[in-house]
mmCIF file of C-alpha atoms and ligand atoms in Angstrom:
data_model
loop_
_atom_site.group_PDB
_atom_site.id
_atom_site.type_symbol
_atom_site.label_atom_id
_atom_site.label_comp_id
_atom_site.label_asym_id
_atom_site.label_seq_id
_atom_site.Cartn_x
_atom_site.Cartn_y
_atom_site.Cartn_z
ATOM 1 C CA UNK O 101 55.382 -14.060 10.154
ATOM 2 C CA UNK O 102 53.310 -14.811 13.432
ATOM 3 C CA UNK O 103 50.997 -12.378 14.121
ATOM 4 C CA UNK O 104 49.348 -12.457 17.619
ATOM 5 C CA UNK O 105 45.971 -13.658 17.871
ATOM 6 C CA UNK O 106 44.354 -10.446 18.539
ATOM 7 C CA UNK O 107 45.689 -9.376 15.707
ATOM 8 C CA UNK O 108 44.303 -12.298 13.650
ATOM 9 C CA UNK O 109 40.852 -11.693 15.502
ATOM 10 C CA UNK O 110 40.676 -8.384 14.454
ATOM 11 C CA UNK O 111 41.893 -8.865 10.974
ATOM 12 C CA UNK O 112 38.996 -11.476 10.673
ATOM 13 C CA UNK O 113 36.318 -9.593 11.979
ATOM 14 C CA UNK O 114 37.087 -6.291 9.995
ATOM 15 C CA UNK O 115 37.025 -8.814 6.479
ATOM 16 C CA UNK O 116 33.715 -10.394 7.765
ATOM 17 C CA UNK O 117 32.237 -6.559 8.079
ATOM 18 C CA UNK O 118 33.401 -5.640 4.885
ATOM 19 C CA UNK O 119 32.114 -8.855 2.957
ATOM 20 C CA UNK O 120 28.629 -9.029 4.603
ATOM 21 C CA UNK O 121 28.574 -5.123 3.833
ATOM 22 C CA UNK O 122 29.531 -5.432 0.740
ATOM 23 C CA UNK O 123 27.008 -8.429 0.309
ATOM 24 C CA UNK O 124 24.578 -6.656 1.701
ATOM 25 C CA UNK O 125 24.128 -2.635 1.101
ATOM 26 C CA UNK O 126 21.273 -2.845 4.324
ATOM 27 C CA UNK O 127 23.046 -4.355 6.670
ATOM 28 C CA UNK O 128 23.336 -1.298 8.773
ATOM 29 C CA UNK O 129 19.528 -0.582 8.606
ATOM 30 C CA UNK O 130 18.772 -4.069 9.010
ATOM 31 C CA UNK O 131 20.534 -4.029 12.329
ATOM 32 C CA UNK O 132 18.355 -0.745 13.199
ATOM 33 C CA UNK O 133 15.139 -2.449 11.763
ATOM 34 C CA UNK O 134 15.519 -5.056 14.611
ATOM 35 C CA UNK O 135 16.330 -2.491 16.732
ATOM 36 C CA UNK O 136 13.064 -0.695 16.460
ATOM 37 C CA UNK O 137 11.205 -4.032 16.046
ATOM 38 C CA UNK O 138 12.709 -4.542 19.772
ATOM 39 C CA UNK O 139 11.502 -1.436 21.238
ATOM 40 C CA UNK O 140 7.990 -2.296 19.522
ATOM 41 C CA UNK O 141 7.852 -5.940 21.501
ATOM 42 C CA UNK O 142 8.958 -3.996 24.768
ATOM 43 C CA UNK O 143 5.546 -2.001 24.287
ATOM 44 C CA UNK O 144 3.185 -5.135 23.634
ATOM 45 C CA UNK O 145 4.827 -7.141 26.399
ATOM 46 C CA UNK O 146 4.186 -4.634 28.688
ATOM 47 C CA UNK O 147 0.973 -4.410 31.289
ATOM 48 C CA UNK O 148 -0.549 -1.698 30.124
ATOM 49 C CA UNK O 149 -1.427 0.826 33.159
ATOM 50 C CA UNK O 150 -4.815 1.117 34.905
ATOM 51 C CA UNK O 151 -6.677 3.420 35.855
ATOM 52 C CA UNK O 152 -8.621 4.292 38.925
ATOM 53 C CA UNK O 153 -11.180 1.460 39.492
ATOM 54 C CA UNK O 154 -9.878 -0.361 37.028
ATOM 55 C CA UNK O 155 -8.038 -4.278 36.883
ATOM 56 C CA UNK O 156 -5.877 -6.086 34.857
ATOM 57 C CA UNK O 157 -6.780 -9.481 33.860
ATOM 58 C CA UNK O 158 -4.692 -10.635 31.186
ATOM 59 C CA UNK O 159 -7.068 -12.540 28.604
ATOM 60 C CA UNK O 160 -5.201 -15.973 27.244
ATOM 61 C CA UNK O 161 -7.097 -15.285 24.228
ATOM 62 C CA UNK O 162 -5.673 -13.471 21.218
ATOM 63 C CA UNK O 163 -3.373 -12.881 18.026
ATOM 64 C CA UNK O 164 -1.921 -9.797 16.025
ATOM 65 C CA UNK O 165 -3.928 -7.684 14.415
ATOM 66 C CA UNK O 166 -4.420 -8.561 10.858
ATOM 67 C CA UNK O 167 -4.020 -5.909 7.775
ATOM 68 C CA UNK O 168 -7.573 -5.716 5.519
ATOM 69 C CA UNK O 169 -6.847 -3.327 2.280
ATOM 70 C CA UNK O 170 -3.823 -3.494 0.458
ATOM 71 C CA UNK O 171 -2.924 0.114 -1.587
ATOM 72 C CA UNK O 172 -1.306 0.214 -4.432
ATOM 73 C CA UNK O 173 1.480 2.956 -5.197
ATOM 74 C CA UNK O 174 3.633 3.986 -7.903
ATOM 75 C CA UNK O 175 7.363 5.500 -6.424
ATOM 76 C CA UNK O 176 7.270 8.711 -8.733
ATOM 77 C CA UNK O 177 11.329 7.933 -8.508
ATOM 78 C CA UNK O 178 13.810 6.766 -11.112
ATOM 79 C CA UNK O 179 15.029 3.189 -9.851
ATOM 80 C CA UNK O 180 14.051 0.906 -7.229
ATOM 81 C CA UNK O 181 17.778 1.511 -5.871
ATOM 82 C CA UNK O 182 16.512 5.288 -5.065
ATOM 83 C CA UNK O 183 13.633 4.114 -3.368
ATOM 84 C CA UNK O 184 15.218 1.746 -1.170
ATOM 85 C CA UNK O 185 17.414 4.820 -0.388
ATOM 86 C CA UNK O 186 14.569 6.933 0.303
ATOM 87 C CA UNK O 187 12.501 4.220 2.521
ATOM 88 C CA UNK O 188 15.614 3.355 5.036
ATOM 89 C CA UNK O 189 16.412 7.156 5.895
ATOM 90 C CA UNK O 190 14.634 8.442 8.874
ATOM 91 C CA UNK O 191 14.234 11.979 7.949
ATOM 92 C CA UNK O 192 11.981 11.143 4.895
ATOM 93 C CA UNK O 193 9.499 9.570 7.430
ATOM 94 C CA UNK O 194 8.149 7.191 4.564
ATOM 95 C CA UNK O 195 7.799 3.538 4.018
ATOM 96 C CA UNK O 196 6.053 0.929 2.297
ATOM 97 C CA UNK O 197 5.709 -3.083 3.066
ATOM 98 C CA UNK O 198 6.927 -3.979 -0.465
ATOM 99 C CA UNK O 199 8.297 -2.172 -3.106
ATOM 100 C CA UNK O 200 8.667 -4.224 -6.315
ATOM 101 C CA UNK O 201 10.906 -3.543 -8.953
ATOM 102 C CA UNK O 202 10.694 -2.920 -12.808
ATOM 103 C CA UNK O 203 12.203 -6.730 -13.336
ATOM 104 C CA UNK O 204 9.768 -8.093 -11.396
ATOM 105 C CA UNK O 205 12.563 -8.204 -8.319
ATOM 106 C CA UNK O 206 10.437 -7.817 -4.653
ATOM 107 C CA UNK O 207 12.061 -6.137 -1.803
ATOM 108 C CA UNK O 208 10.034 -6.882 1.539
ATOM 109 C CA UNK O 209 10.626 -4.077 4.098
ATOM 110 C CA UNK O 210 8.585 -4.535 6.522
ATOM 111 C CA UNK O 211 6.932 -7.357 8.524
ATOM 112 C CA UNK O 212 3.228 -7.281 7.307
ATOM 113 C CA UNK O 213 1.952 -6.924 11.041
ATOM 114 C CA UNK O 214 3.139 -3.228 11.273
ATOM 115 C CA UNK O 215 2.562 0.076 10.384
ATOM 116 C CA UNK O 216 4.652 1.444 7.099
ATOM 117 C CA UNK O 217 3.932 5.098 6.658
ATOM 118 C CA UNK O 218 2.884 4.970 2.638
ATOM 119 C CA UNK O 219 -0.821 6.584 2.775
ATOM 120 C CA UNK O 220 -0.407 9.198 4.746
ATOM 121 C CA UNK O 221 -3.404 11.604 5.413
ATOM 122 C CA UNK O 222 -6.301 9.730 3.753
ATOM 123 C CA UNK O 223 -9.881 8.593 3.947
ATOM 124 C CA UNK O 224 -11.680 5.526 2.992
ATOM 125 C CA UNK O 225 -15.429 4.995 3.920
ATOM 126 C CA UNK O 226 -15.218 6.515 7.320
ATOM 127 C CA UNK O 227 -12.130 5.238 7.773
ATOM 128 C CA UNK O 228 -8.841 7.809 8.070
ATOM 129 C CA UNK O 229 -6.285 6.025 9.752
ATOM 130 C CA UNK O 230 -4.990 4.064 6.383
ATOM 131 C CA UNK O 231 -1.888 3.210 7.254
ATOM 132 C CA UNK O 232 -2.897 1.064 10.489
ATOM 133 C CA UNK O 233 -5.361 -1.174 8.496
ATOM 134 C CA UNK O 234 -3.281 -1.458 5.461
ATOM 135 C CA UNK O 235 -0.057 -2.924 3.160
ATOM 136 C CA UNK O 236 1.335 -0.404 1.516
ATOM 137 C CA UNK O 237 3.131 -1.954 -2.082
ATOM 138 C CA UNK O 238 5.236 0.145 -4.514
ATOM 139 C CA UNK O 239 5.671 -0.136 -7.825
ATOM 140 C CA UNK O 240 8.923 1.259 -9.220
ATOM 141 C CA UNK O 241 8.078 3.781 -11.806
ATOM 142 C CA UNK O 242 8.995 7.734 -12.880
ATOM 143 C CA UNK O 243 4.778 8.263 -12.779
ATOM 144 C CA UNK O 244 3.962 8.499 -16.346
ATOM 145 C CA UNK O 245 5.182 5.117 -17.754
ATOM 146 C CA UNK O 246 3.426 1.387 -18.769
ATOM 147 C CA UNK O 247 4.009 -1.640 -15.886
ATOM 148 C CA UNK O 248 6.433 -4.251 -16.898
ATOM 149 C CA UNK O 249 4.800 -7.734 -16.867
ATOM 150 C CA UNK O 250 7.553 -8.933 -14.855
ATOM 151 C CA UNK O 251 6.475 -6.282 -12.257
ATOM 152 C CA UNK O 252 2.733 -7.213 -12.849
ATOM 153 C CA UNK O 253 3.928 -11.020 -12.639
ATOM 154 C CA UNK O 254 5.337 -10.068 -9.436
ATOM 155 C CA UNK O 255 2.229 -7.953 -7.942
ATOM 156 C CA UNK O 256 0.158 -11.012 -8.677
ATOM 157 C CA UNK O 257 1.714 -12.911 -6.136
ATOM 158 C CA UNK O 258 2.339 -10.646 -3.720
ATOM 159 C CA UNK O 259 -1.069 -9.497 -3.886
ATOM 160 C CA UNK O 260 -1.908 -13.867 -3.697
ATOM 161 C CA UNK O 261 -0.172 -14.378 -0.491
ATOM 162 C CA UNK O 262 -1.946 -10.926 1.023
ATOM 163 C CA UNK O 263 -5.301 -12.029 -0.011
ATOM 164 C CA UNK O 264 -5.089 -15.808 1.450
ATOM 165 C CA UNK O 265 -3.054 -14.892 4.601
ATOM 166 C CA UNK O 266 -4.968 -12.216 5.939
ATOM 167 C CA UNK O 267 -8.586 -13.125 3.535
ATOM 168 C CA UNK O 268 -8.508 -9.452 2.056
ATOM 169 C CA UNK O 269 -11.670 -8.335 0.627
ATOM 170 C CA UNK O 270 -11.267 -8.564 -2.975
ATOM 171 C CA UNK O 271 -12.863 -4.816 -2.806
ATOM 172 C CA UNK O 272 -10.074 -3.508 -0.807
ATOM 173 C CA UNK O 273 -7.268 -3.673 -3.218
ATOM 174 C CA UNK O 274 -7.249 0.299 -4.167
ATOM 175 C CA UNK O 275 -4.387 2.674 -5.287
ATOM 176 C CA UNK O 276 -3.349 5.576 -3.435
ATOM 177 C CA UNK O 277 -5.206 8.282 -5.350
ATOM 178 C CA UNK O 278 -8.758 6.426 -4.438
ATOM 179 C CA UNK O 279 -7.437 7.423 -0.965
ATOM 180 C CA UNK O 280 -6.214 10.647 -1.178
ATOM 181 C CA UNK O 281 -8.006 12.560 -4.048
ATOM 182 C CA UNK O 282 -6.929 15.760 -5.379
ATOM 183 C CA UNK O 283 -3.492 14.971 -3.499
ATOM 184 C CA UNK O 284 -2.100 11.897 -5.001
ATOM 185 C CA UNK O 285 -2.280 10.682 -8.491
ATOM 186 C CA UNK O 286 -0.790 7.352 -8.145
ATOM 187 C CA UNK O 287 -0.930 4.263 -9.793
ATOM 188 C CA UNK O 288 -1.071 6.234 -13.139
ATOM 189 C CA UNK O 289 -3.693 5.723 -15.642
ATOM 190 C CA UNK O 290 -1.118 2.953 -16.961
ATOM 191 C CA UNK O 291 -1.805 0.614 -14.379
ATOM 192 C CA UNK O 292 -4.201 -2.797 -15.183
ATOM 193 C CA UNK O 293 -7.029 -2.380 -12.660
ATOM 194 C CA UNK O 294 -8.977 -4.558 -15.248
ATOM 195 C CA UNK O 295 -6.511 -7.641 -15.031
ATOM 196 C CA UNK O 296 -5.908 -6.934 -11.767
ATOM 197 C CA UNK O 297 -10.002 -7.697 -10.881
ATOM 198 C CA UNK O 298 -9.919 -10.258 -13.418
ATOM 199 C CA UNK O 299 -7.459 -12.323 -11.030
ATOM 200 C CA UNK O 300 -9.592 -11.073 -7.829
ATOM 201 C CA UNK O 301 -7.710 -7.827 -6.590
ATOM 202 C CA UNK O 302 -10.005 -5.721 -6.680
ATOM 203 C CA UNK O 303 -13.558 -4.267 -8.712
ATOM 204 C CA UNK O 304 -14.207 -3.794 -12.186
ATOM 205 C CA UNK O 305 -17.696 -2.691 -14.086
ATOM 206 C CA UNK O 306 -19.165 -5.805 -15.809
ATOM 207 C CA UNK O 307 -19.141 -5.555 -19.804
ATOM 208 C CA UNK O 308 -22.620 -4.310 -20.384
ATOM 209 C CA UNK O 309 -23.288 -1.502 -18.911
ATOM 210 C CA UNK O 310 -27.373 -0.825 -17.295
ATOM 211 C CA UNK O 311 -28.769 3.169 -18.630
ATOM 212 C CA UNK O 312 -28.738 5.064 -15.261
ATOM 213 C CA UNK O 313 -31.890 5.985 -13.211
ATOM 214 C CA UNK O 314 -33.381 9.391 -12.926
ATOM 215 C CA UNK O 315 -33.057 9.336 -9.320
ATOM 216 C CA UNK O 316 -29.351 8.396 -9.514
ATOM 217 C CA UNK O 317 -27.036 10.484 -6.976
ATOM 218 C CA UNK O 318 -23.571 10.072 -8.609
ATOM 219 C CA UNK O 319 -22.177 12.193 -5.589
ATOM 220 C CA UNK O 320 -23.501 9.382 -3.127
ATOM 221 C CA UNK O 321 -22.658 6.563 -5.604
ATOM 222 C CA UNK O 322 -18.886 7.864 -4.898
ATOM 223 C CA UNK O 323 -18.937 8.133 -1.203
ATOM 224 C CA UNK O 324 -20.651 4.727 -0.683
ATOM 225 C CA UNK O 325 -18.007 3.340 -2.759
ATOM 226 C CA UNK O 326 -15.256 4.779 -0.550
ATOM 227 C CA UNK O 327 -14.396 8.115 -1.958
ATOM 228 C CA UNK O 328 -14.300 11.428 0.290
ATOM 229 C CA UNK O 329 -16.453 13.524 -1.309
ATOM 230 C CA UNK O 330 -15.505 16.896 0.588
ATOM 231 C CA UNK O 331 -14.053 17.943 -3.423
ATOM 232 C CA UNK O 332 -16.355 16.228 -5.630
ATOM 233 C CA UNK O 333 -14.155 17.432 -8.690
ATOM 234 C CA UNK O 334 -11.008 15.529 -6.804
ATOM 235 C CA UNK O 335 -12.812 12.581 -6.119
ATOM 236 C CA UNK O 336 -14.301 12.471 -9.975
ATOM 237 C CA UNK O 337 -10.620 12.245 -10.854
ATOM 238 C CA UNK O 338 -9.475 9.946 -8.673
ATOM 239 C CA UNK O 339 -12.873 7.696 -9.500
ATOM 240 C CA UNK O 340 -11.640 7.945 -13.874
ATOM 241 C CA UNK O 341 -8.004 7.379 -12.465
ATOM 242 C CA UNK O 342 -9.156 4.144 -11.384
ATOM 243 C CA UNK O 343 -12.468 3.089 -13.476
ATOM 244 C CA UNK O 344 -12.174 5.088 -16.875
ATOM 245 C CA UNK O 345 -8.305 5.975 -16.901
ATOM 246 C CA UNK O 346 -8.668 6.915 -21.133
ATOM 247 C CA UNK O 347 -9.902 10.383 -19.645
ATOM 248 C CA UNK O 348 -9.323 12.121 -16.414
ATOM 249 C CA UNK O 349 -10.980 15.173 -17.199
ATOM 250 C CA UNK O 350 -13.301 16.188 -13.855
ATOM 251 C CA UNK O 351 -16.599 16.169 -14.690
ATOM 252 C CA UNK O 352 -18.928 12.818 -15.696
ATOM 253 C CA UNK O 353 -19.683 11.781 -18.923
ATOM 254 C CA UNK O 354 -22.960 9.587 -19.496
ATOM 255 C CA UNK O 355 -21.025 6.658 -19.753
ATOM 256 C CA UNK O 356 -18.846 7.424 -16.846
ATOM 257 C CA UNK O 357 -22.083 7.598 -14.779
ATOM 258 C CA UNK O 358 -23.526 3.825 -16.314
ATOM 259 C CA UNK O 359 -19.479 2.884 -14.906
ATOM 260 C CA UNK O 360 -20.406 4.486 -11.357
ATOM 261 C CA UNK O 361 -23.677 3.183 -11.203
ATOM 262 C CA UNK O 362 -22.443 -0.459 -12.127
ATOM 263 C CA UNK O 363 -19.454 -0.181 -9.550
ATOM 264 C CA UNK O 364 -21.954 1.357 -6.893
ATOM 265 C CA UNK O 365 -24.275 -1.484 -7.043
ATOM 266 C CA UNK O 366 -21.054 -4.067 -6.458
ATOM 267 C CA UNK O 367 -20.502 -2.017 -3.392
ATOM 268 C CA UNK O 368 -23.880 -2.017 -1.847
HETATM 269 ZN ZN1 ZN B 656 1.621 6.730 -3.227
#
Protein backbone atom coordinates (compact mmCIF):
# COMPACT_ATOMS: atom_id res chain seq x y z
CA UNK A 1 0.00 0.00 0.00
CA UNK A 2 1.14 3.70 -0.77
CA UNK A 3 0.44 5.86 1.80
CA UNK A 4 0.76 9.64 1.06
CA UNK A 5 3.63 11.38 2.35
CA UNK A 6 1.92 13.29 4.96
CA UNK A 7 0.88 10.39 6.16
CA UNK A 8 4.40 8.89 6.30
CA UNK A 9 5.57 12.31 7.92
CA UNK A 10 3.30 12.05 10.53
CA UNK A 11 3.67 8.41 11.20
CA UNK A 12 7.47 9.21 11.61
CA UNK A 13 7.30 11.99 13.77
CA UNK A 14 4.67 10.45 16.25
CA UNK A 15 7.40 7.10 16.52
CA UNK A 16 10.31 9.62 17.02
CA UNK A 17 8.11 11.26 20.09
CA UNK A 18 7.36 8.12 21.49
CA UNK A 19 11.02 6.63 21.33
CA UNK A 20 12.87 9.77 22.60
CA UNK A 21 9.99 9.78 25.36
CA UNK A 22 10.31 6.63 26.10
CA UNK A 23 14.22 7.06 26.11
CA UNK A 24 13.97 9.76 28.01
CA UNK A 25 11.21 10.14 31.00
CA UNK A 26 12.39 14.28 31.08
CA UNK A 27 12.06 15.12 27.89
CA UNK A 28 9.06 17.24 28.50
CA UNK A 29 10.77 19.16 31.41
CA UNK A 30 13.86 19.32 29.60
CA UNK A 31 12.12 21.23 26.87
CA UNK A 32 10.65 23.61 29.78
CA UNK A 33 14.16 23.76 31.49
CA UNK A 34 15.40 25.55 28.28
CA UNK A 35 12.48 27.34 28.26
CA UNK A 36 13.05 29.07 31.53
CA UNK A 37 16.84 29.13 30.90
CA UNK A 38 15.60 31.43 27.81
CA UNK A 39 13.57 33.78 29.70
CA UNK A 40 16.65 33.98 32.25
CA UNK A 41 19.19 35.14 29.17
CA UNK A 42 16.35 37.65 28.02
CA UNK A 43 16.89 39.30 31.60
CA UNK A 44 20.86 39.45 31.54
CA UNK A 45 20.91 40.62 27.93
CA UNK A 46 18.85 43.29 28.70
CA UNK A 47 20.03 47.16 29.57
CA UNK A 48 19.03 47.39 32.73
CA UNK A 49 16.95 50.81 33.30
CA UNK A 50 18.35 54.06 34.74
CA UNK A 51 17.45 56.19 36.82
CA UNK A 52 17.28 59.91 37.05
CA UNK A 53 20.88 61.24 36.68
CA UNK A 54 22.05 58.20 35.99
CA UNK A 55 24.07 56.50 32.56
CA UNK A 56 24.63 53.40 31.12
CA UNK A 57 28.03 52.47 30.15
CA UNK A 58 28.25 48.95 29.46
CA UNK A 59 31.67 47.68 31.09
CA UNK A 60 33.54 45.02 28.54
CA UNK A 61 34.73 43.55 31.63
CA UNK A 62 33.08 40.57 33.31
CA UNK A 63 31.92 36.80 33.80
CA UNK A 64 29.06 34.87 35.72
CA UNK A 65 28.90 34.87 39.05
CA UNK A 66 30.60 31.98 40.59
CA UNK A 67 28.92 29.60 43.45
CA UNK A 68 31.31 29.54 46.92
CA UNK A 69 29.67 26.82 49.50
CA UNK A 70 28.40 23.71 48.40
CA UNK A 71 25.46 22.11 51.01
CA UNK A 72 25.01 18.89 51.45
CA UNK A 73 21.38 17.27 51.72
CA UNK A 74 19.86 14.05 52.32
CA UNK A 75 16.19 13.65 50.15
CA UNK A 76 14.19 12.26 53.27
CA UNK A 77 12.38 10.26 50.14
CA UNK A 78 12.37 6.60 49.17
CA UNK A 79 14.20 6.47 45.63
CA UNK A 80 16.03 8.81 43.58
CA UNK A 81 13.10 8.16 40.93
CA UNK A 82 10.71 10.10 43.59
CA UNK A 83 12.98 12.81 43.86
CA UNK A 84 13.46 13.47 40.36
CA UNK A 85 9.60 13.51 40.43
CA UNK A 86 9.47 15.89 43.14
CA UNK A 87 12.36 18.38 41.72
CA UNK A 88 10.70 18.77 38.00
CA UNK A 89 7.08 19.71 39.35
CA UNK A 90 6.50 23.34 39.77
CA UNK A 91 4.15 23.34 42.59
CA UNK A 92 6.75 21.77 45.02
CA UNK A 93 8.92 24.92 44.39
CA UNK A 94 12.16 22.80 45.23
CA UNK A 95 15.35 21.93 43.53
CA UNK A 96 18.77 20.94 43.92
CA UNK A 97 21.96 21.12 41.35
CA UNK A 98 22.66 17.37 41.80
CA UNK A 99 20.98 14.73 43.32
CA UNK A 100 23.03 11.50 43.45
CA UNK A 101 21.72 8.24 43.75
CA UNK A 102 22.14 5.19 46.17
CA UNK A 103 24.35 3.36 43.20
CA UNK A 104 26.45 6.02 42.95
CA UNK A 105 24.27 7.17 39.60
CA UNK A 106 24.47 11.42 39.36
CA UNK A 107 21.62 13.27 37.93
CA UNK A 108 22.71 17.01 37.11
CA UNK A 109 19.64 19.32 37.15
CA UNK A 110 20.71 22.34 36.96
CA UNK A 111 23.48 24.41 35.32
CA UNK A 112 25.84 25.29 38.30
CA UNK A 113 25.55 29.15 37.47
CA UNK A 114 21.91 29.34 38.82
CA UNK A 115 19.83 29.42 41.61
CA UNK A 116 18.21 25.80 42.73
CA UNK A 117 15.85 26.38 45.60
CA UNK A 118 17.38 23.50 48.17
CA UNK A 119 18.26 25.77 51.40
CA UNK A 120 15.57 27.64 51.73
CA UNK A 121 15.30 30.13 54.73
CA UNK A 122 18.81 29.90 56.25
CA UNK A 123 21.76 31.70 57.73
CA UNK A 124 25.41 31.32 57.49
CA UNK A 125 27.84 33.93 59.08
CA UNK A 126 25.83 36.94 58.17
CA UNK A 127 24.93 35.54 55.24
CA UNK A 128 20.93 34.53 54.56
CA UNK A 129 20.49 34.36 51.05
CA UNK A 130 21.95 30.53 50.73
CA UNK A 131 20.62 29.55 47.83
CA UNK A 132 22.24 32.45 45.58
CA UNK A 133 25.84 31.66 46.78
CA UNK A 134 25.47 27.99 46.80
CA UNK A 135 25.19 24.16 45.03
CA UNK A 136 22.74 22.47 46.48
CA UNK A 137 23.63 18.27 46.20
CA UNK A 138 21.24 15.48 47.33
CA UNK A 139 21.88 12.41 48.53
CA UNK A 140 19.17 9.80 48.01
CA UNK A 141 18.21 8.46 51.33
CA UNK A 142 14.79 7.72 53.65
CA UNK A 143 16.83 10.04 56.58
CA UNK A 144 17.85 7.48 59.00
CA UNK A 145 20.07 5.13 56.90
CA UNK A 146 24.23 4.56 56.27
CA UNK A 147 25.68 6.21 52.66
CA UNK A 148 26.51 3.69 50.08
CA UNK A 149 30.19 3.99 49.00
CA UNK A 150 29.11 4.09 45.55
CA UNK A 151 27.13 7.26 46.54
CA UNK A 152 30.18 8.52 48.63
CA UNK A 153 32.42 7.47 45.49
CA UNK A 154 30.20 9.61 43.59
CA UNK A 155 30.06 12.80 46.07
CA UNK A 156 33.82 12.74 45.91
CA UNK A 157 33.88 13.79 42.53
CA UNK A 158 31.24 15.88 42.30
CA UNK A 159 32.37 17.66 45.22
CA UNK A 160 36.25 17.54 43.03
CA UNK A 161 34.98 19.28 40.05
CA UNK A 162 33.01 22.02 42.48
CA UNK A 163 36.05 22.68 44.45
CA UNK A 164 38.59 23.20 41.33
CA UNK A 165 36.04 24.97 39.04
CA UNK A 166 34.79 27.51 41.18
CA UNK A 167 38.12 27.18 44.10
CA UNK A 168 35.49 26.48 46.99
CA UNK A 169 36.76 27.07 50.35
CA UNK A 170 37.44 23.78 51.74
CA UNK A 171 35.40 25.35 54.91
CA UNK A 172 32.33 25.82 52.95
CA UNK A 173 31.31 22.33 52.28
CA UNK A 174 28.37 22.16 55.11
CA UNK A 175 25.06 20.14 55.29
CA UNK A 176 21.80 21.65 55.46
CA UNK A 177 21.16 21.41 59.20
CA UNK A 178 24.51 23.70 59.87
CA UNK A 179 22.25 26.12 57.92
CA UNK A 180 19.04 25.84 59.18
CA UNK A 181 19.18 24.63 62.88
CA UNK A 182 16.31 23.48 64.78
CA UNK A 183 14.53 23.19 61.21
CA UNK A 184 16.43 20.71 59.23
CA UNK A 185 18.20 17.66 60.35
CA UNK A 186 19.87 16.65 57.24
CA UNK A 187 22.71 14.83 56.30
CA UNK A 188 21.92 12.39 59.22
CA UNK A 189 24.37 11.53 61.80
CA UNK A 190 25.30 8.66 59.18
CA UNK A 191 27.01 10.81 56.93
CA UNK A 192 31.26 10.80 56.79
CA UNK A 193 32.07 14.44 57.57
CA UNK A 194 35.45 12.89 58.78
CA UNK A 195 36.38 11.32 55.27
CA UNK A 196 34.80 13.89 53.70
CA UNK A 197 37.62 16.60 55.38
CA UNK A 198 40.10 14.00 55.05
CA UNK A 199 39.79 14.43 51.08
CA UNK A 200 39.41 18.42 51.59
CA UNK A 201 35.51 19.03 51.74
CA UNK A 202 35.22 20.47 54.49
CA UNK A 203 36.58 20.80 58.60
CA UNK A 204 37.29 18.27 61.01
CA UNK A 205 38.86 18.63 64.81
CA UNK A 206 42.51 17.41 64.72
CA UNK A 207 43.12 14.07 66.83
CA UNK A 208 44.30 15.55 70.05
CA UNK A 209 42.19 17.59 71.43
CA UNK A 210 43.72 21.15 73.61
CA UNK A 211 41.68 21.38 77.54
CA UNK A 212 39.49 24.52 76.99
CA UNK A 213 40.20 28.01 78.51
CA UNK A 214 38.35 29.56 81.35
CA UNK A 215 37.47 32.43 79.33
CA UNK A 216 36.07 30.23 76.52
CA UNK A 217 32.56 31.53 75.06
CA UNK A 218 31.18 28.32 73.44
CA UNK A 219 28.09 30.50 72.34
CA UNK A 220 30.57 32.80 70.27
CA UNK A 221 32.79 29.82 69.28
CA UNK A 222 29.41 28.70 67.33
CA UNK A 223 28.48 31.89 65.70
CA UNK A 224 32.05 32.66 64.48
CA UNK A 225 32.01 29.33 63.01
CA UNK A 226 28.82 30.03 61.05
CA UNK A 227 25.98 28.94 63.20
CA UNK A 228 22.87 31.33 64.02
CA UNK A 229 22.82 31.41 67.42
CA UNK A 230 19.23 33.08 67.90
CA UNK A 231 18.38 29.12 69.60
CA UNK A 232 21.52 28.15 71.11
CA UNK A 233 19.91 24.64 71.96
CA UNK A 234 19.17 24.32 67.91
CA UNK A 235 22.40 25.34 66.94
CA UNK A 236 24.15 22.82 69.72
CA UNK A 237 22.34 20.17 67.70
CA UNK A 238 23.03 21.05 64.53
CA UNK A 239 26.95 21.72 65.73
CA UNK A 240 26.93 17.44 67.26
CA UNK A 241 24.95 16.68 63.94
CA UNK A 242 27.94 17.66 62.19
CA UNK A 243 31.14 17.41 64.68
CA UNK A 244 30.09 14.71 67.37
CA UNK A 245 27.13 12.86 65.48
CA UNK A 246 27.47 9.62 68.37
CA UNK A 247 25.17 12.07 70.48
CA UNK A 248 22.81 14.79 69.56
CA UNK A 249 21.55 15.46 72.82
CA UNK A 250 21.43 19.64 73.24
CA UNK A 251 23.55 20.61 75.71
CA UNK A 252 27.75 20.40 75.67
CA UNK A 253 29.66 17.89 77.12
CA UNK A 254 33.42 18.73 78.15
CA UNK A 255 34.64 17.05 75.31
CA UNK A 256 32.17 18.52 72.96
CA UNK A 257 33.51 21.94 74.08
CA UNK A 258 37.62 20.77 73.48
CA UNK A 259 35.70 19.74 69.68
CA UNK A 260 34.27 23.47 69.46
CA UNK A 261 37.18 25.06 70.67
CA UNK A 262 39.49 23.06 68.16
CA UNK A 263 37.00 23.76 65.17
CA UNK A 264 36.72 27.53 66.35
CA UNK A 265 40.34 28.12 66.19
CA UNK A 266 40.36 26.56 62.32
CA UNK A 267 37.80 29.20 61.69
CA UNK A 268 39.47 32.23 63.05
ZN1 LIG B 1 17.94 19.47 52.92
Amino acid sequence: MKLPIYQIVSACLLAVTITSCASNPYAVTNRIYKKQTKELAKTIREIPATQAGQDWAGTTNFSLRKPNYVIIHHTAQNSAEQTLKTFTMPKTQVSAHYVIAKDGKVYHMLNDYLRAWHGGSSKWGNATDINSSSIGIELDNNGYEAFSESQMGSLVNVLSSLKTNYSIPTANFIGHSDIAPGRKVDPNANFPWKDLSEKGFGLWPDAVLDSVPQNFNPPEALRIIGYDIKNLEYAIRSFKLHFIQNDLSPMLTEFDKQVLYNLYKKYL
